[in-house]
mmCIF file of C-alpha atoms and ligand atoms in Angstrom:
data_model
loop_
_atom_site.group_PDB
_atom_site.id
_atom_site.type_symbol
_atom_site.label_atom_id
_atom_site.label_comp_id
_atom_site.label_asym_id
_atom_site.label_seq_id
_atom_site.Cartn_x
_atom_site.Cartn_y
_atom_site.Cartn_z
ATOM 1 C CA UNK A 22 0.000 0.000 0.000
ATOM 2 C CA UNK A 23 3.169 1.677 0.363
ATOM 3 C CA UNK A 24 5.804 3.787 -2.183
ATOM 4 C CA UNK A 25 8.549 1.293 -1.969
ATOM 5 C CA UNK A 26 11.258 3.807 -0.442
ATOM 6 C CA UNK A 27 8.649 5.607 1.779
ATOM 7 C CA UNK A 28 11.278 5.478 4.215
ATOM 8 C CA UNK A 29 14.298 6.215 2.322
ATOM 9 C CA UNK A 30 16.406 8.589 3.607
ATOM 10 C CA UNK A 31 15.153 7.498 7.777
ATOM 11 C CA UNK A 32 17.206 5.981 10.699
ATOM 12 C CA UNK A 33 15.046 4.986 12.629
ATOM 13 C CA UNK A 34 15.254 2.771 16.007
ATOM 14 C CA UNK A 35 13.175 0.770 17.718
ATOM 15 C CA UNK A 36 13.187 0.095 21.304
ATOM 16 C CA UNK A 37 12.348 -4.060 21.751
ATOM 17 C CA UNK A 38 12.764 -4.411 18.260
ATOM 18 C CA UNK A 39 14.406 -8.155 19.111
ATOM 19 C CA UNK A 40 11.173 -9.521 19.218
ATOM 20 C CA UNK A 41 7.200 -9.571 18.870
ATOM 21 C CA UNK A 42 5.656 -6.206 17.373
ATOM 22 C CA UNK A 43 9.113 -3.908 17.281
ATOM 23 C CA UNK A 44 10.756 -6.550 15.509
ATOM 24 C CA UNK A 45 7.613 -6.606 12.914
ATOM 25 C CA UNK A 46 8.034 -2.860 12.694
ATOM 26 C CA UNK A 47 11.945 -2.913 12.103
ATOM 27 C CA UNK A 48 11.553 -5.573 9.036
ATOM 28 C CA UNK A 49 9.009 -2.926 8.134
ATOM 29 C CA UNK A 50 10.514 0.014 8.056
ATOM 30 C CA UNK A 51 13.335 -1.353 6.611
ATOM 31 C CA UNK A 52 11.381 -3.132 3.741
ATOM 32 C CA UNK A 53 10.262 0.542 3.041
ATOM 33 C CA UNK A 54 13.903 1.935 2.351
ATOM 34 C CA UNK A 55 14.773 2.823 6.124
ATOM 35 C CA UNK A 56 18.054 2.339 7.788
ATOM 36 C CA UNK A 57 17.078 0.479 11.613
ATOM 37 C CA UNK A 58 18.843 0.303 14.634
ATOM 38 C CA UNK A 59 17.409 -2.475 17.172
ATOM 39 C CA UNK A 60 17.997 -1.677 21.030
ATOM 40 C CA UNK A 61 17.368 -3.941 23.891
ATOM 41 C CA UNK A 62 18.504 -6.007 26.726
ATOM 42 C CA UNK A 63 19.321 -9.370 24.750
ATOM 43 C CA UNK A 64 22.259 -9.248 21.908
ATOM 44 C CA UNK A 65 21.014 -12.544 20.613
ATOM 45 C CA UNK A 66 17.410 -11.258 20.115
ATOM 46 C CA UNK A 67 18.722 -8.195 18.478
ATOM 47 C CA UNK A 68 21.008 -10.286 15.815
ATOM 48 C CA UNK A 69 17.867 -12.129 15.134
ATOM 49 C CA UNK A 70 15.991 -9.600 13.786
ATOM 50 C CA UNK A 71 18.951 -8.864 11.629
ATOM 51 C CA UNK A 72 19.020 -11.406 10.317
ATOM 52 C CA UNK A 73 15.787 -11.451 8.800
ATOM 53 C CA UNK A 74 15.748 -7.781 7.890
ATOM 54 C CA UNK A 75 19.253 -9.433 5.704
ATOM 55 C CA UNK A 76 17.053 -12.510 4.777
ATOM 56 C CA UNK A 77 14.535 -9.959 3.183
ATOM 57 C CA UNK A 78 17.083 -7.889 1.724
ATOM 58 C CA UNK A 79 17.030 -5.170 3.844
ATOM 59 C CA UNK A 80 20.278 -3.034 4.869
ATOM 60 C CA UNK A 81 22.477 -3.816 7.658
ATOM 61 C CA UNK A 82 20.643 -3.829 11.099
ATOM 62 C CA UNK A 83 22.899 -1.516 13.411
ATOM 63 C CA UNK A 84 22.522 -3.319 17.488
ATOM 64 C CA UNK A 85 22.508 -2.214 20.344
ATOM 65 C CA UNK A 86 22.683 -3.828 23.795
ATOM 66 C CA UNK A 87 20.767 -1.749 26.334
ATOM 67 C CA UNK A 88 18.193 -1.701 29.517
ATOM 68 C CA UNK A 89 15.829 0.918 28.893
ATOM 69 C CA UNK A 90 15.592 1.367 32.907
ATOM 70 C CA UNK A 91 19.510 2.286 32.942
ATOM 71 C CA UNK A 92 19.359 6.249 32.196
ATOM 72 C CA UNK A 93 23.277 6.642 32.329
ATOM 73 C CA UNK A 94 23.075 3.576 29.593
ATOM 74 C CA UNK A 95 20.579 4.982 27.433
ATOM 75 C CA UNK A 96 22.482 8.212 27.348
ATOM 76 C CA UNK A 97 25.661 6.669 26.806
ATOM 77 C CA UNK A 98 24.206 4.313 23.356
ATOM 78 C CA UNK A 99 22.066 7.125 22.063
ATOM 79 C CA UNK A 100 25.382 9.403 22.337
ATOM 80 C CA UNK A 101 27.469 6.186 20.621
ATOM 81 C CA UNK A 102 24.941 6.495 17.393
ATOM 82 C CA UNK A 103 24.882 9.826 17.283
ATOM 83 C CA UNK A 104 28.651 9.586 16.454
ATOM 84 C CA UNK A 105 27.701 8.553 12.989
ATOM 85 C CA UNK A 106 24.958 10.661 12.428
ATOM 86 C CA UNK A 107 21.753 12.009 13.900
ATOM 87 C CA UNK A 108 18.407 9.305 13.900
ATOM 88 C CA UNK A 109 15.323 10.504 12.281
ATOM 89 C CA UNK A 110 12.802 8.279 14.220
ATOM 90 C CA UNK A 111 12.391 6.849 17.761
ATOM 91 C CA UNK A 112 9.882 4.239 17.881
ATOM 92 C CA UNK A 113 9.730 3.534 21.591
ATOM 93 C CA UNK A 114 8.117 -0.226 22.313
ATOM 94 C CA UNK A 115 9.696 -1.999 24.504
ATOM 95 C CA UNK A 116 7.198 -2.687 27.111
ATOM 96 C CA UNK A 117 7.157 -4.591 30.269
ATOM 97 C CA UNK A 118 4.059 -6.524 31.715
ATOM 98 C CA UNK A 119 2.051 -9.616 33.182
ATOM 99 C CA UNK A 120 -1.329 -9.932 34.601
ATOM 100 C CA UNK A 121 -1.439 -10.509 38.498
ATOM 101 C CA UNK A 122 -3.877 -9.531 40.747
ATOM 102 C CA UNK A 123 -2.798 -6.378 41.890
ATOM 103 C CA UNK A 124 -3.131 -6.764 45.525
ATOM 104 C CA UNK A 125 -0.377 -9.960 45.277
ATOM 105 C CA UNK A 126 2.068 -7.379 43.347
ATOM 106 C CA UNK A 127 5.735 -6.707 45.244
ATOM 107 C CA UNK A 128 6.670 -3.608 45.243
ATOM 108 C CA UNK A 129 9.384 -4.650 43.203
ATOM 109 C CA UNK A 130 7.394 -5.873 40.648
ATOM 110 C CA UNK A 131 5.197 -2.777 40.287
ATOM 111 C CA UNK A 132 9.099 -1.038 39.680
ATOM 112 C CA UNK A 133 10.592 -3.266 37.240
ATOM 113 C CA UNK A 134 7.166 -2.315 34.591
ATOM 114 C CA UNK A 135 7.352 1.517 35.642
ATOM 115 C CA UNK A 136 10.990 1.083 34.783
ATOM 116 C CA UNK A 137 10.682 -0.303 31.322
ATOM 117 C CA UNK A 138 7.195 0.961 30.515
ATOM 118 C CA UNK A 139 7.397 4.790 31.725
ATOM 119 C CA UNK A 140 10.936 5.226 32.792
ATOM 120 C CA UNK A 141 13.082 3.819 29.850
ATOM 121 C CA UNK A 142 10.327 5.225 27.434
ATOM 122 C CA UNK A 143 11.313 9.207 29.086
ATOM 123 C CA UNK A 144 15.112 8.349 29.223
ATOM 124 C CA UNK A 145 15.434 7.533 25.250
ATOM 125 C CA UNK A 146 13.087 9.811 24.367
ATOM 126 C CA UNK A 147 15.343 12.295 26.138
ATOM 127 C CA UNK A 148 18.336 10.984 25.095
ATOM 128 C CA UNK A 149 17.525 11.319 21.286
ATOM 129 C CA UNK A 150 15.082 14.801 22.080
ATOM 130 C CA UNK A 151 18.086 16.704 23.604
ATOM 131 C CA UNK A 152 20.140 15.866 20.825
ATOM 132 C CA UNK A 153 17.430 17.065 17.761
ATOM 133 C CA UNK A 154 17.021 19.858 19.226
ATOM 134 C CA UNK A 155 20.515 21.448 20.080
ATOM 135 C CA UNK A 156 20.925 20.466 16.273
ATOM 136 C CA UNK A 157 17.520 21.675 15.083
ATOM 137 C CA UNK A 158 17.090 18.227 13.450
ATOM 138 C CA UNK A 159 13.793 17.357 12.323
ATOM 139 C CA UNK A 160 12.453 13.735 13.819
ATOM 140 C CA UNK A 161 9.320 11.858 14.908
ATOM 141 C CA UNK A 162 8.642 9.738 17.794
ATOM 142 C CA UNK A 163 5.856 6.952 17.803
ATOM 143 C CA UNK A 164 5.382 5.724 21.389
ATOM 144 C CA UNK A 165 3.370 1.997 21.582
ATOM 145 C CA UNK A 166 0.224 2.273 24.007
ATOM 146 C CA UNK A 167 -2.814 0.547 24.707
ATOM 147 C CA UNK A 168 -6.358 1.244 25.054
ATOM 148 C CA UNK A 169 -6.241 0.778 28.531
ATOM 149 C CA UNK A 170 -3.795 4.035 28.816
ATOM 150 C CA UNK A 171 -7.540 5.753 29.346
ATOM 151 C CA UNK A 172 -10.214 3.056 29.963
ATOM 152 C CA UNK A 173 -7.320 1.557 32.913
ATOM 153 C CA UNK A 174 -7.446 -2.078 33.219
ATOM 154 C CA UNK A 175 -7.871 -4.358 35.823
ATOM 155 C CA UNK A 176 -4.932 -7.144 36.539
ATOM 156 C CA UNK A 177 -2.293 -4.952 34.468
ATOM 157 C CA UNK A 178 -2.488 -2.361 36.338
ATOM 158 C CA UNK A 179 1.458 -1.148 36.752
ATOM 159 C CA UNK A 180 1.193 -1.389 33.067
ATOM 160 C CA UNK A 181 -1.291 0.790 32.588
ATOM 161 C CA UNK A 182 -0.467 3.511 34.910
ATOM 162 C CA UNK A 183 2.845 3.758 32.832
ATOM 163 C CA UNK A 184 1.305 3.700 29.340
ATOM 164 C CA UNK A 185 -0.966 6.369 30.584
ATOM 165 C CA UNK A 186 1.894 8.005 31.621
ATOM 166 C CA UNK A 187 3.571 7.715 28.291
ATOM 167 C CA UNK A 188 0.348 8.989 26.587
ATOM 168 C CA UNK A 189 0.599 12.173 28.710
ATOM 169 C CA UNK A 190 4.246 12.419 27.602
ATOM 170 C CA UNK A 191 2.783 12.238 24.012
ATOM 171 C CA UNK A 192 0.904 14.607 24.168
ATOM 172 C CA UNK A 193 2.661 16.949 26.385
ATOM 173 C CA UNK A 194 5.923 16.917 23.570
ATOM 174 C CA UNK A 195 3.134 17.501 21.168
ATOM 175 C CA UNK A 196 2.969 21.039 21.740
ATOM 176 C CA UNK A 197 6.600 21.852 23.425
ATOM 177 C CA UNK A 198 8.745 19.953 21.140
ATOM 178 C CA UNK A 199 6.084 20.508 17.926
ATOM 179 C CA UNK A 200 7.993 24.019 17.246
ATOM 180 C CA UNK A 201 11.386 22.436 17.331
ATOM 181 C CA UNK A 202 9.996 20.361 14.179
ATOM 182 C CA UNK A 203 9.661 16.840 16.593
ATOM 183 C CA UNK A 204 6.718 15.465 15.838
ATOM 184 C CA UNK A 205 5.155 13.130 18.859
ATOM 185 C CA UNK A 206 2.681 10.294 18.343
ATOM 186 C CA UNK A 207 1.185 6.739 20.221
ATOM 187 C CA UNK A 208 -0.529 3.891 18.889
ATOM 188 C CA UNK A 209 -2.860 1.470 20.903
ATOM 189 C CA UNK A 210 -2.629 -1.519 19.672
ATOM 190 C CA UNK A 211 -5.554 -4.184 20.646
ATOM 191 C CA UNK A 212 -4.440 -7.930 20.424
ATOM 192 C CA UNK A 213 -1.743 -8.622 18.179
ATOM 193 C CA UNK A 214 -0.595 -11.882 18.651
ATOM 194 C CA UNK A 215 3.091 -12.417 19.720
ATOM 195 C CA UNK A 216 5.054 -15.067 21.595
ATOM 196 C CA UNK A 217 6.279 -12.981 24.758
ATOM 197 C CA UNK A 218 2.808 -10.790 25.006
ATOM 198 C CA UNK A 219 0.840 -14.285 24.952
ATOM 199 C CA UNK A 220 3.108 -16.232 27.574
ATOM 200 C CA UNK A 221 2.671 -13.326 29.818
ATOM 201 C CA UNK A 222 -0.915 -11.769 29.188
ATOM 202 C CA UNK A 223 -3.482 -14.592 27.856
ATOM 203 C CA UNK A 224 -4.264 -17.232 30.338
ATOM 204 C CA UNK A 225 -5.346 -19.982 28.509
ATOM 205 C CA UNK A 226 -6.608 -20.768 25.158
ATOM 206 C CA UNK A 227 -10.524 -20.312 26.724
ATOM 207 C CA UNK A 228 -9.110 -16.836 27.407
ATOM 208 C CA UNK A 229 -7.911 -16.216 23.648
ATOM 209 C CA UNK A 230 -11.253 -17.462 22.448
ATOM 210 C CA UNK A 231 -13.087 -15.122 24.609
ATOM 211 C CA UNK A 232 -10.436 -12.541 23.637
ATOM 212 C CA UNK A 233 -11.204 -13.326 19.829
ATOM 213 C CA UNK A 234 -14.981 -13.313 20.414
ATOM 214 C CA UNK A 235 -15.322 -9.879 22.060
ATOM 215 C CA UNK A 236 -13.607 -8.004 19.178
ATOM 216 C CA UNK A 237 -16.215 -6.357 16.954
ATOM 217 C CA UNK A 238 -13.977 -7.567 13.863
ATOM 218 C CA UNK A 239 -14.258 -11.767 15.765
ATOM 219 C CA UNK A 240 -10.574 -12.173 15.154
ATOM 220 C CA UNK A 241 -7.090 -10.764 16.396
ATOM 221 C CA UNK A 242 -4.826 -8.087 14.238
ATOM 222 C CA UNK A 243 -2.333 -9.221 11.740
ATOM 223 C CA UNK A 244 1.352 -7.345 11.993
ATOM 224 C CA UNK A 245 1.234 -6.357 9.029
ATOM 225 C CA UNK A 246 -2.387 -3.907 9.921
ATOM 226 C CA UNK A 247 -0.006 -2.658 12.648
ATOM 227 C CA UNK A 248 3.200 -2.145 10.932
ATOM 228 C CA UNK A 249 0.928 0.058 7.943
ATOM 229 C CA UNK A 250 0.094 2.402 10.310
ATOM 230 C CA UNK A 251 3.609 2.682 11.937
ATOM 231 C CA UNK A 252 5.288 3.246 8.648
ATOM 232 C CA UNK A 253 2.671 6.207 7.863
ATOM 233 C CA UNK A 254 2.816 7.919 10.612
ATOM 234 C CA UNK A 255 6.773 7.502 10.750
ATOM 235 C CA UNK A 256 6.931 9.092 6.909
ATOM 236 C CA UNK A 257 6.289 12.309 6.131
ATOM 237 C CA UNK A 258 3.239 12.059 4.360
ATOM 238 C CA UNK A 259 2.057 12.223 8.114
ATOM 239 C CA UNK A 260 3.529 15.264 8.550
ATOM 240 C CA UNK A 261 0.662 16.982 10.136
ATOM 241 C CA UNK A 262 -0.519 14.254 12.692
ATOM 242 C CA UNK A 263 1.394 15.311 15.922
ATOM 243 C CA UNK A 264 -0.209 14.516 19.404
ATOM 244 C CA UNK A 265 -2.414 11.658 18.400
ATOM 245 C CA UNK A 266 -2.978 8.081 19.509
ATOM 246 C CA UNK A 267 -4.515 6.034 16.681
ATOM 247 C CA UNK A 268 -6.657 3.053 18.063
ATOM 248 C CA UNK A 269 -5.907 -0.357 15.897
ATOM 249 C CA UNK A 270 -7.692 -2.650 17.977
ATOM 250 C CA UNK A 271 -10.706 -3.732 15.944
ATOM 251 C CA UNK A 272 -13.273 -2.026 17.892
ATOM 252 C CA UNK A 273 -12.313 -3.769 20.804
ATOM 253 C CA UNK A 274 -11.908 -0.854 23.593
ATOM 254 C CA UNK A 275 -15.521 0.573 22.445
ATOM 255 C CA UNK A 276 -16.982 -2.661 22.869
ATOM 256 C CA UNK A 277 -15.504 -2.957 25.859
ATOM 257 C CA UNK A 278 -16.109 -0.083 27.665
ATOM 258 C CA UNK A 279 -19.674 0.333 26.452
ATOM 259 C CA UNK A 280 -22.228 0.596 29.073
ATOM 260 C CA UNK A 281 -24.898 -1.662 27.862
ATOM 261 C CA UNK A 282 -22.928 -3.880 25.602
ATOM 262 C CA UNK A 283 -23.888 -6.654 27.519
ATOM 263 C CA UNK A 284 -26.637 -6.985 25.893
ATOM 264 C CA UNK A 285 -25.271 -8.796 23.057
ATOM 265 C CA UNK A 286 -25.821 -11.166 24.549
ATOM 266 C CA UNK A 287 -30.057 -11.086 24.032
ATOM 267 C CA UNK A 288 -31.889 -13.607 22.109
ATOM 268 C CA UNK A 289 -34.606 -12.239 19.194
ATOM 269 C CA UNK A 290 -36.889 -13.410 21.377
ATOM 270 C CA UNK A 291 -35.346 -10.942 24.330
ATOM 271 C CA UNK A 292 -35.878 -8.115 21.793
ATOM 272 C CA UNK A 293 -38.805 -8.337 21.263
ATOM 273 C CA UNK A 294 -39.970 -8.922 24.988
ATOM 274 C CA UNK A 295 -38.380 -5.083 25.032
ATOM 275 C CA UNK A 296 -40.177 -3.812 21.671
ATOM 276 C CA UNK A 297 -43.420 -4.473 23.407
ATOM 277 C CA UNK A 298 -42.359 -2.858 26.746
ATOM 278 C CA UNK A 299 -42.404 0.210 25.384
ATOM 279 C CA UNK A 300 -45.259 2.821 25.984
HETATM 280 C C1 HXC B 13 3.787 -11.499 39.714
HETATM 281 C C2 HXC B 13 5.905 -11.028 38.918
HETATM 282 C C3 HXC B 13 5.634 -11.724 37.701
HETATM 283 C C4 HXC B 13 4.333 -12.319 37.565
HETATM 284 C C5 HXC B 13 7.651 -10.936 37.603
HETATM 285 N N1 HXC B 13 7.157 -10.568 38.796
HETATM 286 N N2 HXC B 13 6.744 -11.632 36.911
HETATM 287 N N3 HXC B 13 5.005 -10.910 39.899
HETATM 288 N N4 HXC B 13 3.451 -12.170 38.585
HETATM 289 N N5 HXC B 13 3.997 -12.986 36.464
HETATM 290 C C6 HXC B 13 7.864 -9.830 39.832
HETATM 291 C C7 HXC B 13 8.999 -10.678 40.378
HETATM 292 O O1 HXC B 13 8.545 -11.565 41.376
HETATM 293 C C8 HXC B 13 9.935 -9.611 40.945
HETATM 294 O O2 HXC B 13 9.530 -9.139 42.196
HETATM 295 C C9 HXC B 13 9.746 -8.454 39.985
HETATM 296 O O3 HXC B 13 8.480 -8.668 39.307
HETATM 297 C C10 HXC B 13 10.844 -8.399 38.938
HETATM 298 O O4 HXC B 13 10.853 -9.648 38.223
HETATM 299 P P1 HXC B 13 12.118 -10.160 37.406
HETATM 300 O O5 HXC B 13 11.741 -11.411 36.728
HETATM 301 O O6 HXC B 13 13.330 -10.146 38.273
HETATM 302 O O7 HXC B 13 12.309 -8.976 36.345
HETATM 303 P P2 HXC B 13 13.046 -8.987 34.955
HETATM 304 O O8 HXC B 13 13.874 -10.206 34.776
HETATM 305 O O9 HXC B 13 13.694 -7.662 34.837
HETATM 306 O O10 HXC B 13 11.845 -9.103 33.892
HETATM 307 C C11 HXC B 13 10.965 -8.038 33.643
HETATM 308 C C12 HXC B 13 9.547 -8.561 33.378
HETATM 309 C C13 HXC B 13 9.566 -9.604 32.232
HETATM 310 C C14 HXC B 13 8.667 -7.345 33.014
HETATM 311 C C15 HXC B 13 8.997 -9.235 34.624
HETATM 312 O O11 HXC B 13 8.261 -10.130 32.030
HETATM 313 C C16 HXC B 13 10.085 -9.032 30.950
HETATM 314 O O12 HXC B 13 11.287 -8.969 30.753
HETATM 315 N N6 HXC B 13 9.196 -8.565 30.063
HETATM 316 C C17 HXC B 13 9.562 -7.929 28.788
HETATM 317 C C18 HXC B 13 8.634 -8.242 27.657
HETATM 318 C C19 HXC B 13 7.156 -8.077 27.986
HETATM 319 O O13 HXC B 13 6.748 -8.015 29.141
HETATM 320 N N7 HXC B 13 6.313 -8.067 26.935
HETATM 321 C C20 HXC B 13 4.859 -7.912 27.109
HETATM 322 C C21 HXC B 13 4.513 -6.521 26.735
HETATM 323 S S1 HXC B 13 2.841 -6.381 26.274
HETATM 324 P P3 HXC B 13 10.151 -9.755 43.601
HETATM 325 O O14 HXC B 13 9.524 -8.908 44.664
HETATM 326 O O15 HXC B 13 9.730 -11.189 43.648
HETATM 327 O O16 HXC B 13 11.639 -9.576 43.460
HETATM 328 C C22 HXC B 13 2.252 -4.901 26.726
HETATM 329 C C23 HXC B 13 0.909 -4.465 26.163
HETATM 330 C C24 HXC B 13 -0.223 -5.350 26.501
HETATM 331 O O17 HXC B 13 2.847 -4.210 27.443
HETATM 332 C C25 HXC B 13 -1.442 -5.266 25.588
HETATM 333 C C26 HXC B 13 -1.874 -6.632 25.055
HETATM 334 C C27 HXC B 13 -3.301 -6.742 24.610
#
């Protein structure tokens, strides 16, 4: 759907791009004529992906072993890319979660998804934002949400107190950073299906079905729906969007959060019990 070199021209990172959806989004971008660089905490995930961005005939994949939660770290790898040039894009994914019942949380565990989730996400954004704009370098950043940033969920709920924290930050660098020419966006992805999101998040395959059945659309989102809208909003034929969190989630969050949704779950029969109530 795509010019083949949208990208062309782009270096663009992506935080968690050694797995799951930032790995979809690196063989994306770079399918689309971007140059990637792939941070995280595991070199062999990281070497993965480069592989198959080589396997597809992308460009070389530059690496980078980092935690997100380090801040002196973060500064220190942004500052080592910057050596060979400025980046154009900061995609910031990597994400940290599990469902627990909130109330059998550690207090170390609430840390460790603040630390990925709304932490690392402020430290690299800073880390590249200081940078643009003490060299009045155009750029965009794309931060991953969810739908529960605003609806809040139960039994993720470190999780979502950080992505609505990141949201905030979206919106907030929206306006400041907007006249330094930094564009600042989010997208809220509903269920894409990936390995380490699925170990951690769905319960059971019951859970999936239920998961599956709930979604206006009956089925889960394909990578590629998500990596579409990541490329756009990366290029610059996006270049007014700034401040906005685009919902891919197949209706899901609406559906959810409805206030008499339930009641899909009437017969014709119910209906027309209530068609003659009326009056
Ligand atoms: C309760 C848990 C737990 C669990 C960890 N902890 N897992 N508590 N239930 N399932 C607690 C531990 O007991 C510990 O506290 C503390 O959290 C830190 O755990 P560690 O394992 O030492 O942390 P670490 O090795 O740094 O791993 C971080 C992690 C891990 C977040 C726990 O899952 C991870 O690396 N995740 C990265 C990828 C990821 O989560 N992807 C999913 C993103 S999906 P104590 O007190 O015992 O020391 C997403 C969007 C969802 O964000 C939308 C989908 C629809």
């Amino acid at each position: 759907m795509f010019q083949a070199e949208l990208l062309k021209g782009k270096r663009i990172l992506v935080t968690g791009g050694g797995s799951g959806l930032g790995q979809a989004m690196v063989r994306r971008f770079a399918a689309l004529g971007a140059r990637t660089v792939v941070l995280g905490r595991r070199a062999d995930a990281l070497a993965e992906t480069a592989k198959l961005v080589a396997e597809d005939g992308g460009p070389e994949v530059e690496q980078v072993v980092c935690d997100i939660r380090d801040p002196k770290a973060v500064d220190a790898a942004v500052e080592t890319l910057w050596q060979n040039g400025p980046l154009d894009g900061l995609v910031n994914n990597a994400a940290g979660n599990f469902v627990s019942r909130t109330e059998d949380l550690s207090h170390r565990a609430v840390d460790v998804v603040l630390g990925i989730v709304l932490h690392g996400t402020a430290y690299m954004t800073l880390a590249c934002g200081k940078r643009w704009i003490a060299a009045k370098h155009r750029a965009s950043v794309l931060n991953i949400v969810t739908t529960y940033a605003w609806t809040g969920s139960a039994y993720v709920v470190p999780s979502a107190m950080g992505k609505a924290g990141v949201l905030a930050m979206t919106r907030s660098l929206a306006v400041e950073w907007g006249p330094k020419g930094i564009r600042s966006n989010a997208i809220a992805p509903g269920p894409f299906p990936t390995p380490g999101a699925w170990k951690r998040l769905i319960p059971g395959q019951d859970a999936e079905e239920t998961m599956k059945r709930k979604n206006p659309l009956g089925r889960f989102g394909e990578h590629h729906e998500l990596t579409n809208l990541a490329s756009y909003l990366m290029s610059d034929g996006s270049g007014f969007v700034n401040g906005e969190v685009v919902t891919i989630d197949g209706g899901e969050w609406l559906k959810g959060a409805g206030e008499f949704n339930f009641l899909d779950t009437l017969s014709d029969d119910d209906w027309e019990q209530m068609r003659r109530r009326r009056g």
